[in-house]
Coordinates of C-alpha atoms in Angstrom, one line a residue:
V129 CA -25.4 -56.1 5.7
K130 CA -25.7 -57.1 2.0
G131 CA -29.0 -56.1 0.6
R132 CA -30.0 -53.7 3.4
R133 CA -30.8 -50.2 2.3
V134 CA -28.7 -47.5 3.9
P135 CA -30.7 -44.5 5.1
I136 CA -30.1 -41.1 3.5
W137 CA -30.0 -37.9 5.7
E138 CA -30.8 -34.6 3.9
G139 CA -29.3 -31.4 5.4
E140 CA -27.2 -30.7 8.4
I141 CA -26.5 -33.2 11.2
Y142 CA -26.3 -30.8 14.1
L143 CA -24.3 -32.0 17.2
E144 CA -26.3 -31.1 20.3
Y145 CA -23.1 -30.8 22.3
H146 CA -19.8 -29.0 22.8
R147 CA -21.1 -25.7 21.5
G148 CA -18.4 -23.8 23.5
T149 CA -15.7 -25.2 21.2
L150 CA -16.8 -22.6 18.6
T151 CA -15.5 -19.8 20.9
S152 CA -12.9 -21.1 23.5
Q153 CA -9.3 -20.0 23.1
A154 CA -9.9 -16.9 20.9
Q155 CA -6.3 -16.1 20.2
N156 CA -5.8 -19.6 18.7
K157 CA -8.9 -19.3 16.5
R158 CA -7.7 -15.9 15.3
A159 CA -4.3 -17.2 14.4
N160 CA -5.9 -20.0 12.4
R161 CA -8.0 -17.6 10.4
K162 CA -5.2 -15.2 9.8
S163 CA -2.9 -18.0 8.8
E164 CA -5.3 -19.4 6.2
F165 CA -5.6 -16.0 4.5
L166 CA -1.9 -15.3 4.7
L167 CA -1.1 -18.6 3.0
H168 CA -3.9 -18.0 0.5
D169 CA -2.3 -14.7 -0.6
A170 CA 1.2 -16.1 -0.6
E171 CA 0.2 -19.0 -2.9
F172 CA -1.5 -16.7 -5.3
L173 CA 1.4 -14.2 -5.5
A174 CA 4.0 -17.0 -5.7
S175 CA 2.1 -18.5 -8.6
L176 CA 1.9 -15.2 -10.4
A177 CA 5.6 -14.5 -9.8
T178 CA 6.5 -17.9 -11.3
L179 CA 4.8 -17.0 -14.6
L180 CA 6.3 -13.5 -14.7
D181 CA 9.9 -14.3 -13.8
Q182 CA 11.6 -17.4 -15.0
G183 CA 14.3 -16.8 -12.3
Y184 CA 11.8 -16.9 -9.5
E185 CA 11.7 -20.2 -7.6
Y186 CA 8.3 -21.2 -6.2
P187 CA 8.9 -21.9 -2.4
A188 CA 7.0 -25.2 -2.4
A189 CA 8.9 -26.6 0.7
D190 CA 8.1 -23.5 2.8
L191 CA 4.5 -23.5 1.8
R192 CA 4.1 -27.2 2.5
K193 CA 5.7 -26.8 6.0
A194 CA 3.4 -23.8 6.7
W195 CA 0.3 -25.7 5.7
E196 CA 1.4 -28.8 7.7
L197 CA 1.6 -26.6 10.8
V198 CA -1.8 -25.1 10.1
C199 CA -3.4 -28.5 9.7
L200 CA -1.6 -29.8 12.8
N201 CA -3.2 -27.0 14.8
Q202 CA -6.6 -27.8 13.4
F203 CA -6.4 -31.1 15.1
H204 CA -8.6 -32.1 18.0
D205 CA -8.3 -30.7 20.8
I206 CA -6.2 -27.8 19.7
I207 CA -8.5 -25.6 17.6
P208 CA -11.6 -26.5 19.6
G209 CA -10.0 -24.7 22.5
S210 CA -10.2 -27.8 24.8
S211 CA -6.4 -28.4 25.4
I212 CA -4.2 -27.6 28.4
N213 CA -2.3 -24.3 28.6
A214 CA 1.0 -25.7 27.4
V215 CA -0.6 -26.7 24.1
Y216 CA -1.6 -23.1 23.4
V217 CA 1.8 -21.7 24.3
E218 CA 3.3 -24.1 21.7
S219 CA 0.5 -23.5 19.2
L220 CA 1.0 -19.7 19.1
E221 CA 4.7 -20.3 18.6
Q222 CA 3.9 -22.5 15.6
Y223 CA 1.4 -19.9 14.2
A224 CA 4.2 -17.3 14.4
E225 CA 6.4 -19.7 12.3
V226 CA 3.5 -19.9 9.8
K227 CA 3.3 -16.1 9.6
L228 CA 7.1 -15.9 9.0
L229 CA 7.0 -18.4 6.2
A230 CA 3.9 -16.9 4.6
D231 CA 5.2 -13.3 4.9
T232 CA 8.6 -14.3 3.5
T233 CA 6.9 -16.1 0.5
R234 CA 4.5 -13.1 -0.1
D235 CA 7.3 -10.5 0.1
G236 CA 9.6 -12.5 -2.2
A237 CA 6.9 -12.9 -4.7
L238 CA 6.0 -9.2 -4.6
E239 CA 9.6 -8.3 -5.1
A240 CA 9.8 -10.5 -8.2
I241 CA 6.4 -9.1 -9.5
G242 CA 7.5 -5.5 -8.8
K243 CA 10.6 -5.9 -10.9
R244 CA 8.5 -6.8 -13.9
I245 CA 5.8 -4.2 -13.4
G246 CA 8.0 -1.3 -12.5
H247 CA 5.7 1.2 -10.6
D248 CA 6.2 3.0 -7.3
L249 CA 3.3 1.3 -5.5
L250 CA 1.5 -2.0 -6.2
I251 CA -2.1 -2.5 -5.1
I252 CA -3.0 -6.2 -5.1
N253 CA -6.5 -7.5 -5.0
P254 CA -6.0 -11.1 -3.7
T255 CA -9.7 -12.1 -4.0
S256 CA -12.1 -13.4 -6.6
F257 CA -14.2 -10.2 -6.6
V258 CA -14.0 -6.8 -8.2
R259 CA -12.9 -4.4 -5.3
D260 CA -13.2 -0.7 -4.8
D261 CA -12.6 -0.6 -1.0
L262 CA -9.8 1.4 0.6
A263 CA -6.2 0.1 0.7
L264 CA -4.0 1.0 3.7
W265 CA -0.4 1.6 3.0
T266 CA 1.9 1.6 6.0
G267 CA 4.0 4.4 4.5
H268 CA 3.4 8.1 4.0
L269 CA 3.8 10.5 1.1
D270 CA 6.2 13.3 1.5
V271 CA 5.1 17.0 1.4
G272 CA 4.3 17.9 -2.2
E273 CA 3.9 14.3 -3.4
R274 CA 0.7 12.6 -4.7
L275 CA -0.3 9.2 -6.0
Q276 CA -1.4 8.8 -9.6
Q277 CA -2.6 6.1 -11.9
I278 CA -0.4 4.9 -14.7
D279 CA -2.1 7.4 -17.1
G280 CA -1.4 10.3 -14.7
T281 CA -4.9 10.5 -13.1
P282 CA -4.5 11.6 -9.5
V283 CA -5.5 9.1 -6.7
A284 CA -7.2 10.2 -3.5
T285 CA -5.4 9.6 -0.3
Q286 CA -5.9 10.3 3.4
T287 CA -3.2 10.3 6.1
A288 CA -3.9 8.0 9.1
A289 CA -2.0 7.1 12.2
E290 CA -1.2 3.7 10.7
G291 CA -0.2 5.0 7.3
T292 CA -2.1 6.2 4.3
W293 CA -5.5 5.3 3.0
I294 CA -5.7 4.9 -0.8
A295 CA -8.8 5.0 -3.0
A296 CA -7.3 3.2 -5.9
G297 CA -10.6 2.8 -7.8
E298 CA -12.0 -0.4 -9.2
L299 CA -9.6 -3.4 -9.0
A300 CA -10.1 -6.5 -11.0
P301 CA -10.1 -10.0 -9.3
Y302 CA -6.7 -11.5 -8.5
S303 CA -4.9 -8.5 -10.0
V304 CA -1.8 -6.4 -9.4
N305 CA -2.3 -2.7 -10.1
G306 CA 0.4 -0.1 -10.4
L307 CA 0.5 3.5 -9.0
N308 CA 3.2 6.1 -9.3
I309 CA 4.3 8.9 -6.9
G310 CA 4.4 12.3 -8.6
A311 CA 4.6 15.9 -7.6
G312 CA 1.6 18.1 -6.9
E313 CA -1.5 18.0 -4.8
G314 CA -4.1 15.2 -4.7
P315 CA -7.6 15.7 -6.0
A316 CA -10.0 17.9 -4.1
L317 CA -12.7 15.7 -2.5
D318 CA -16.2 16.2 -1.3
T319 CA -17.2 12.6 -0.3
G320 CA -20.0 13.5 2.0
L321 CA -18.3 11.6 4.9
M322 CA -19.0 13.1 8.3
A323 CA -17.9 12.2 11.8
T324 CA -18.8 13.6 15.3
P325 CA -18.8 11.8 18.7
T326 CA -22.5 10.9 18.0
L327 CA -22.5 10.4 14.2
L328 CA -20.9 8.6 11.4
E329 CA -22.4 9.3 7.9
N330 CA -21.6 8.9 4.3
R331 CA -23.8 8.8 1.2
L332 CA -25.0 5.3 2.0
L333 CA -25.4 5.0 5.8
R334 CA -26.2 7.3 8.7
V335 CA -25.1 5.9 12.1
E336 CA -26.2 7.7 15.3
L337 CA -24.8 7.1 18.8
N338 CA -26.0 8.3 22.2
E339 CA -23.7 9.8 24.9
A340 CA -23.1 6.3 26.4
G341 CA -21.5 5.2 23.1
D342 CA -24.5 3.0 22.1
I343 CA -25.6 2.9 18.4
V344 CA -29.2 3.9 18.5
R345 CA -29.9 4.4 14.8
I346 CA -28.7 3.0 11.5
L347 CA -30.3 4.5 8.4
D348 CA -29.8 2.8 5.0
K349 CA -30.0 6.0 2.9
V350 CA -29.9 4.1 -0.4
N351 CA -32.9 2.0 0.4
D352 CA -34.6 4.5 2.7
R353 CA -34.7 1.9 5.4
E354 CA -34.3 1.9 9.2
V355 CA -32.0 -1.0 9.9
L356 CA -32.8 -1.2 13.7
P357 CA -36.2 -1.6 15.3
P358 CA -37.6 1.3 17.4
D359 CA -35.7 1.9 20.6
A360 CA -33.1 -0.8 19.9
I361 CA -29.4 -0.7 20.6
A362 CA -27.0 -2.2 18.0
N363 CA -23.5 -3.5 18.8
Q364 CA -24.6 -4.2 22.4
F365 CA -22.0 -6.1 24.4
Q366 CA -23.7 -8.8 26.6
A367 CA -21.9 -10.8 29.3
F368 CA -23.4 -14.1 30.5
E369 CA -22.6 -16.4 33.4
D370 CA -21.1 -19.4 31.7
R371 CA -20.9 -22.4 34.0
P372 CA -21.7 -25.6 32.0
K373 CA -22.6 -28.7 34.1
M374 CA -20.0 -31.0 32.7
F375 CA -17.2 -29.9 30.3
D376 CA -16.0 -26.4 30.9
A377 CA -14.1 -25.5 27.8
W378 CA -16.3 -27.7 25.6
D379 CA -19.9 -26.8 26.5
I380 CA -22.3 -23.9 26.6
D381 CA -25.5 -24.9 28.3
I382 CA -28.9 -23.6 27.2
Y383 CA -29.5 -21.8 30.5
Y384 CA -26.4 -19.5 30.0
D385 CA -28.6 -16.5 29.3
D386 CA -30.4 -16.6 32.7
K387 CA -28.0 -14.0 34.0
M388 CA -26.7 -11.2 31.8
W389 CA -24.8 -7.9 32.3
G390 CA -24.3 -5.1 29.9
A391 CA -21.4 -2.7 29.3
D392 CA -20.9 0.5 31.3
P393 CA -21.4 3.8 29.5
A394 CA -18.4 4.9 27.4
T395 CA -15.7 6.7 29.3
S396 CA -14.8 8.5 26.0
V397 CA -15.9 8.7 22.4
E398 CA -13.4 10.5 20.2
V399 CA -13.2 11.2 16.4
V400 CA -9.8 9.8 15.4
E401 CA -10.3 10.0 11.6
A402 CA -12.6 12.5 10.0
G403 CA -12.3 11.8 6.2
P404 CA -12.4 12.4 3.4
L405 CA -11.9 8.7 2.7
N406 CA -12.4 7.1 6.1
A407 CA -14.0 8.2 9.3
T408 CA -13.5 6.5 12.7
L409 CA -14.8 6.9 16.2
E410 CA -12.8 5.4 19.1
V411 CA -15.0 4.3 21.9
R412 CA -13.6 3.3 25.3
R413 CA -15.8 1.2 27.6
R414 CA -15.8 -1.4 30.3
I415 CA -17.9 -4.6 30.9
L416 CA -17.6 -6.3 34.3
N417 CA -13.8 -6.3 35.0
S418 CA -12.7 -5.9 31.4
D419 CA -11.8 -2.8 29.5
Y420 CA -12.2 -2.6 25.7
V421 CA -11.6 -0.1 22.9
Q422 CA -13.6 -0.2 19.7
R423 CA -12.8 1.7 16.5
I424 CA -16.0 2.1 14.6
S425 CA -15.3 3.0 11.0
L426 CA -17.1 4.0 7.8
G427 CA -15.5 4.3 4.4
Y428 CA -16.6 7.1 2.1
N429 CA -18.0 4.7 -0.5
S430 CA -18.9 1.8 1.8
G431 CA -22.2 0.4 3.1
R432 CA -20.3 -1.7 5.6
L433 CA -19.9 -0.5 9.2
D434 CA -16.7 -1.9 10.8
F435 CA -15.9 -2.6 14.4
D436 CA -12.2 -3.2 15.2
T437 CA -12.0 -4.3 18.8
V438 CA -9.3 -4.8 21.5
V439 CA -10.4 -6.3 24.8
D440 CA -8.3 -6.7 28.0
W441 CA -10.3 -9.8 29.1
R442 CA -10.2 -10.4 32.8
E443 CA -13.2 -12.7 33.4
R444 CA -13.7 -16.2 34.5
H445 CA -16.8 -18.3 33.5
I446 CA -18.2 -15.4 31.4
L447 CA -19.4 -15.6 27.8
L448 CA -19.3 -12.4 25.8
K449 CA -21.5 -11.7 22.8
T450 CA -22.3 -8.7 20.7
A451 CA -26.0 -8.2 19.7
F452 CA -27.6 -6.5 16.7
P453 CA -31.4 -6.4 16.7
V454 CA -32.5 -5.7 13.1
D455 CA -35.9 -4.8 11.7
V456 CA -36.1 -8.0 9.6
L457 CA -38.7 -10.8 9.8
A458 CA -37.5 -14.2 8.7
P459 CA -38.0 -17.8 9.9
T460 CA -34.5 -18.8 8.9
A461 CA -31.0 -17.3 8.9
T462 CA -28.2 -18.2 6.5
Y463 CA -24.7 -19.2 7.9
E464 CA -21.6 -19.5 5.8
I465 CA -19.8 -22.8 6.2
Q466 CA -16.7 -24.1 4.4
W467 CA -17.3 -23.8 0.6
G468 CA -21.0 -23.0 1.0
N469 CA -23.8 -22.1 3.4
V470 CA -26.7 -23.5 5.3
E471 CA -30.0 -22.2 6.6
R472 CA -31.1 -22.6 10.3
P473 CA -34.3 -21.6 12.1
T474 CA -34.6 -18.3 14.0
H475 CA -37.4 -19.7 16.2
R476 CA -37.7 -22.4 18.8
N477 CA -40.8 -24.3 17.7
T478 CA -39.5 -27.8 18.3
S479 CA -37.0 -29.4 20.5
W480 CA -34.6 -29.7 17.5
D481 CA -34.9 -25.9 16.9
W482 CA -34.4 -25.2 20.6
A483 CA -31.2 -27.3 20.6
R484 CA -29.6 -25.1 18.0
F485 CA -29.2 -22.1 20.3
E486 CA -25.5 -21.8 19.4
T487 CA -24.3 -22.6 15.9
C488 CA -21.2 -22.3 13.8
A489 CA -20.4 -20.1 10.9
Q490 CA -17.3 -19.0 9.0
K491 CA -17.1 -15.4 7.8
W492 CA -20.7 -14.3 7.8
V493 CA -24.3 -14.9 8.8
D494 CA -27.3 -13.2 7.2
L495 CA -30.9 -12.5 8.1
S496 CA -33.1 -11.5 5.1
E497 CA -36.8 -11.0 4.4
G498 CA -38.4 -10.5 1.0
G499 CA -36.6 -7.5 -0.4
Y500 CA -34.2 -6.6 2.4
G501 CA -31.6 -8.1 4.8
V502 CA -28.6 -7.6 7.0
S503 CA -25.3 -9.5 7.0
L504 CA -23.0 -9.8 10.0
L505 CA -19.4 -10.4 9.1
N506 CA -16.4 -11.4 11.2
D507 CA -12.6 -11.8 10.8
C508 CA -11.9 -14.6 13.3
K509 CA -15.1 -15.8 15.1
Y510 CA -17.1 -19.0 14.7
G511 CA -19.9 -19.1 17.3
H512 CA -23.2 -17.4 16.5
D513 CA -26.9 -17.3 17.2
V514 CA -29.8 -15.7 15.5
Q515 CA -33.1 -15.8 17.4
D516 CA -36.1 -14.0 16.1
N517 CA -34.6 -10.7 14.8
V518 CA -31.5 -10.5 17.0
M519 CA -28.2 -11.5 15.4
R520 CA -25.3 -12.2 17.8
I521 CA -21.6 -13.2 17.5
S522 CA -20.0 -15.0 20.4
L523 CA -16.8 -13.1 21.0
L524 CA -15.0 -14.6 24.1
R525 CA -15.3 -17.2 26.8
S526 CA -13.3 -17.8 29.9
P527 CA -13.4 -21.4 31.0
T528 CA -10.9 -22.6 33.6
M529 CA -10.7 -26.3 32.8
P530 CA -8.5 -27.7 31.3
D531 CA -6.7 -24.3 30.9
P532 CA -7.2 -22.0 33.9
E533 CA -5.7 -19.1 31.8
A534 CA -8.0 -19.5 28.8
D535 CA -8.6 -16.3 26.9
Q536 CA -7.0 -14.1 29.7
G537 CA -5.4 -10.9 28.5
E538 CA -5.5 -8.9 25.3
Q539 CA -7.8 -10.1 22.5
H540 CA -8.2 -8.5 19.1
F541 CA -11.0 -9.1 16.6
A542 CA -13.1 -7.3 14.0
Y543 CA -16.6 -7.6 12.7
S544 CA -18.9 -5.6 10.4
L545 CA -22.6 -4.9 9.8
L546 CA -23.8 -4.9 6.2
P547 CA -27.4 -3.8 5.4
H548 CA -28.4 -4.7 1.8
A549 CA -31.4 -4.7 -0.6
G550 CA -32.8 -8.1 -1.4
G551 CA -31.4 -11.3 0.0
W552 CA -27.8 -12.2 0.6
D553 CA -25.7 -12.7 -2.6
E554 CA -22.2 -12.2 -3.9
T555 CA -22.2 -8.7 -2.2
T556 CA -22.3 -10.4 1.3
I557 CA -19.7 -12.9 0.2
A558 CA -17.4 -10.3 -1.3
S559 CA -17.7 -8.1 1.7
A560 CA -16.7 -10.9 4.0
Y561 CA -13.7 -11.7 1.9
A562 CA -12.7 -8.0 1.9
L563 CA -12.9 -7.9 5.7
N564 CA -10.7 -11.0 6.0
D565 CA -8.3 -10.3 3.1
P566 CA -7.6 -6.6 2.8
L567 CA -6.0 -5.1 -0.3
I568 CA -2.2 -5.5 -0.2
V569 CA 0.0 -2.4 -0.8
W570 CA 3.7 -3.0 -1.8
R571 CA 6.3 -0.2 -2.2
E572 CA 8.7 -0.9 -5.0
S573 CA 12.3 0.0 -4.8
A574 CA 13.5 1.7 -8.0
K575 CA 16.9 0.2 -7.9
Q576 CA 15.4 -3.3 -8.1
R577 CA 13.4 -2.7 -11.3
I578 CA 14.2 -4.4 -14.6
S579 CA 14.6 -1.9 -17.4
E580 CA 11.7 -1.5 -19.9
S581 CA 13.7 -3.2 -22.6
D582 CA 14.2 -6.3 -20.4
V583 CA 10.6 -6.8 -19.5
R584 CA 9.0 -9.7 -21.3
P585 CA 5.6 -10.1 -19.6
S586 CA 4.2 -13.5 -19.3
L587 CA 0.8 -12.0 -18.8
R588 CA -1.4 -10.3 -21.4
G589 CA -0.8 -6.5 -21.3
S590 CA -3.5 -4.2 -20.1
A591 CA -5.2 -1.4 -22.0
R592 CA -3.2 1.1 -20.0
G593 CA 0.3 0.9 -21.3
G594 CA 0.4 -2.8 -22.4
R595 CA 1.9 -3.9 -19.1
V596 CA 1.0 -6.7 -16.8
A597 CA -0.6 -4.4 -14.3
D598 CA -4.4 -4.4 -13.9
V599 CA -4.8 -7.7 -15.7
P600 CA -6.8 -10.3 -13.7
F601 CA -4.7 -13.4 -13.2
I602 CA -7.8 -15.5 -12.9
A603 CA -11.4 -14.4 -13.3
V604 CA -14.8 -15.9 -13.9
D605 CA -17.9 -14.4 -15.5
K606 CA -20.5 -15.5 -12.9
P607 CA -20.9 -13.7 -9.6
N608 CA -22.0 -16.9 -7.8
I609 CA -18.6 -18.6 -8.5
V610 CA -15.9 -18.0 -5.9
V611 CA -12.3 -18.7 -6.9
E612 CA -11.0 -19.8 -3.5
T613 CA -7.4 -21.0 -4.2
I614 CA -4.7 -20.3 -6.7
K615 CA -1.4 -22.3 -6.2
R616 CA 1.2 -24.1 -8.1
A617 CA 0.4 -27.8 -8.7
E618 CA 2.0 -30.2 -6.2
D619 CA 3.9 -31.9 -9.0
G620 CA 5.1 -28.6 -10.4
N621 CA 3.1 -28.9 -13.6
G622 CA 0.9 -25.9 -14.0
V623 CA -1.3 -23.8 -11.8
I624 CA -4.1 -25.3 -9.6
V625 CA -7.3 -23.2 -9.4
R626 CA -10.0 -24.3 -7.0
L627 CA -13.4 -22.7 -7.1
Y628 CA -16.9 -23.4 -5.8
E629 CA -20.5 -22.4 -6.6
S630 CA -21.9 -20.4 -3.7
Q631 CA -25.6 -19.7 -4.4
R632 CA -27.2 -23.0 -5.3
R633 CA -27.1 -22.3 -9.0
R634 CA -26.0 -24.3 -12.0
G635 CA -24.8 -23.3 -15.4
T636 CA -21.9 -22.7 -17.7
V637 CA -19.0 -20.7 -16.4
T638 CA -16.2 -19.1 -18.4
L639 CA -12.9 -18.8 -16.7
T640 CA -10.3 -16.4 -18.2
T641 CA -6.6 -16.1 -17.3
G642 CA -4.0 -13.4 -17.7
F643 CA -1.9 -15.8 -19.8
D644 CA -2.5 -18.0 -22.9
L645 CA -3.4 -21.6 -22.0
A646 CA -1.7 -24.7 -23.4
E647 CA -3.9 -27.2 -21.5
A648 CA -6.7 -27.3 -18.9
W649 CA -7.7 -30.3 -16.9
H650 CA -10.5 -31.0 -14.5
T651 CA -8.9 -32.8 -11.6
N652 CA -9.9 -34.3 -8.3
L653 CA -8.9 -32.8 -4.9
L654 CA -5.7 -34.8 -5.0
E655 CA -4.8 -32.9 -8.3
E656 CA -5.1 -36.1 -10.4
N657 CA -6.2 -35.3 -13.9
Q658 CA -9.7 -36.5 -14.7
S659 CA -10.8 -35.0 -18.0
A660 CA -9.4 -32.5 -20.4
L661 CA -11.1 -29.2 -21.0
A662 CA -11.1 -27.3 -24.4
T663 CA -9.2 -24.1 -24.3
A664 CA -9.7 -21.0 -26.4
G665 CA -6.7 -18.7 -26.1
N666 CA -6.9 -17.7 -22.4
S667 CA -10.3 -19.0 -21.5
I668 CA -12.2 -22.2 -20.8
A669 CA -15.8 -23.0 -20.3
L670 CA -17.2 -25.5 -17.8
F671 CA -20.5 -26.5 -16.4
V672 CA -20.8 -26.1 -12.6
K673 CA -23.5 -27.6 -10.4
P674 CA -25.0 -26.1 -7.2
Y675 CA -22.4 -25.9 -4.4
E676 CA -20.0 -27.9 -6.5
I677 CA -16.2 -27.7 -5.7
V678 CA -14.2 -27.7 -8.9
T679 CA -10.4 -28.1 -9.1
L680 CA -8.6 -27.3 -12.4
R681 CA -5.0 -27.7 -13.6
L682 CA -4.0 -24.9 -16.0
T683 CA -0.7 -24.9 -18.0
Q684 CA 0.7 -21.9 -19.7
A685 CA 1.2 -21.8 -23.5

């Protein structure tokens, strides 16, 4: 009505209903997350290939088709997990098509990039953050071969069942980094990484297990801090009777935790990787009627404890969670949402607090007190709860209506625990991106390379050899700014860069590119130019407000 004041609501509008949709149909939710990151990587690499190779054709039609399929499957009731069985049969077929389109785009772009760079292996950092985590190459070195940097410095490797772990060193954001294969032995390593059936330890963390396979101690050696409370068990699988009163696939009712079962003691705990770069314990256990295998891993230079899990899920009307009690006191926890984060209470003082017994998050949740905290990361889960000092992820459900086969069979997911000094910051965000978007390794074929005299790089050369390797394609100078998307503009004119502020801060940000800029525009989400930005060679400066989403159009000089 004209003249009537519209009320303003500050903060989150929490829906006190349909909490089960955050977890139902786990395979579908995993396919959604994996598709989002596959397409993210494909768009970035295709954009880079377009600038490096004038003969490369950006596969706009394939990417559009893939994104249309992803968006279709994010529609109600598909991604909430509340459709009939036939929907999920078709949905997984469409996600397989998305994967094929994304993989084809990524591999075609890498082939074009590899021709220009001309090294045996390429290590690609597809994220906005400086990375020094391990890369997994699915190939192996022959006897007498070693990896080396462009300047000949040997690179540490470790043979694994899945391939070869590579410690490539510090990698710039959105960069392609070259390695060569030479003769000789790799460097001798003393990383301090240890693994026994009851211990994982590096220079940052000490993780102790009992004979049942339970984690009974996590010591943060850097901060001299016990992560767990006394007598607590971390990574505890908890199964709950899950029979909502009304809508089976949709709801979790607050009384779900009235009846709980734990996991049986481990039938085996084996050391499957013992360093020097990565150490892994394989734990085999059973909960109710379902067997599961967990690979608990610790990298030589990582403070992140990883849990890669495969479950043969054979339950009906059971909700499965994993619980991490932590020795942290905080009245609120922080949950990542799309392009930002929100705080929610860890207590149940009021009816509103009580209602938020199950809440959503994207890649991470965090519980921090003054000076210390713990982040819990995941690669495909969305339901969480943090009550008092216990952090939990909802892993699986097994409703029978409208799909009587929901979540039955093999399920695969990963999550990680990250203790840290201070509150959450870019370290938590970067670690969550690293879990979801691993470093990419590409083996170049020598016969496909362009000769040195034919290489005319479109990107600025690096200090090591003047080649395009190691140069960030896009980088920012503020750790609170996350560059989320790099793609070709929909109209074909330039590169679109979409970034956001992640820590409720404001200020001037300098964005630099690996190529000289002709023009830069601030656009809206529809990529319509709004205002021109001044360029200085390969950089621009812009002012960003707290949690602002910024879309830029950049054209190459």
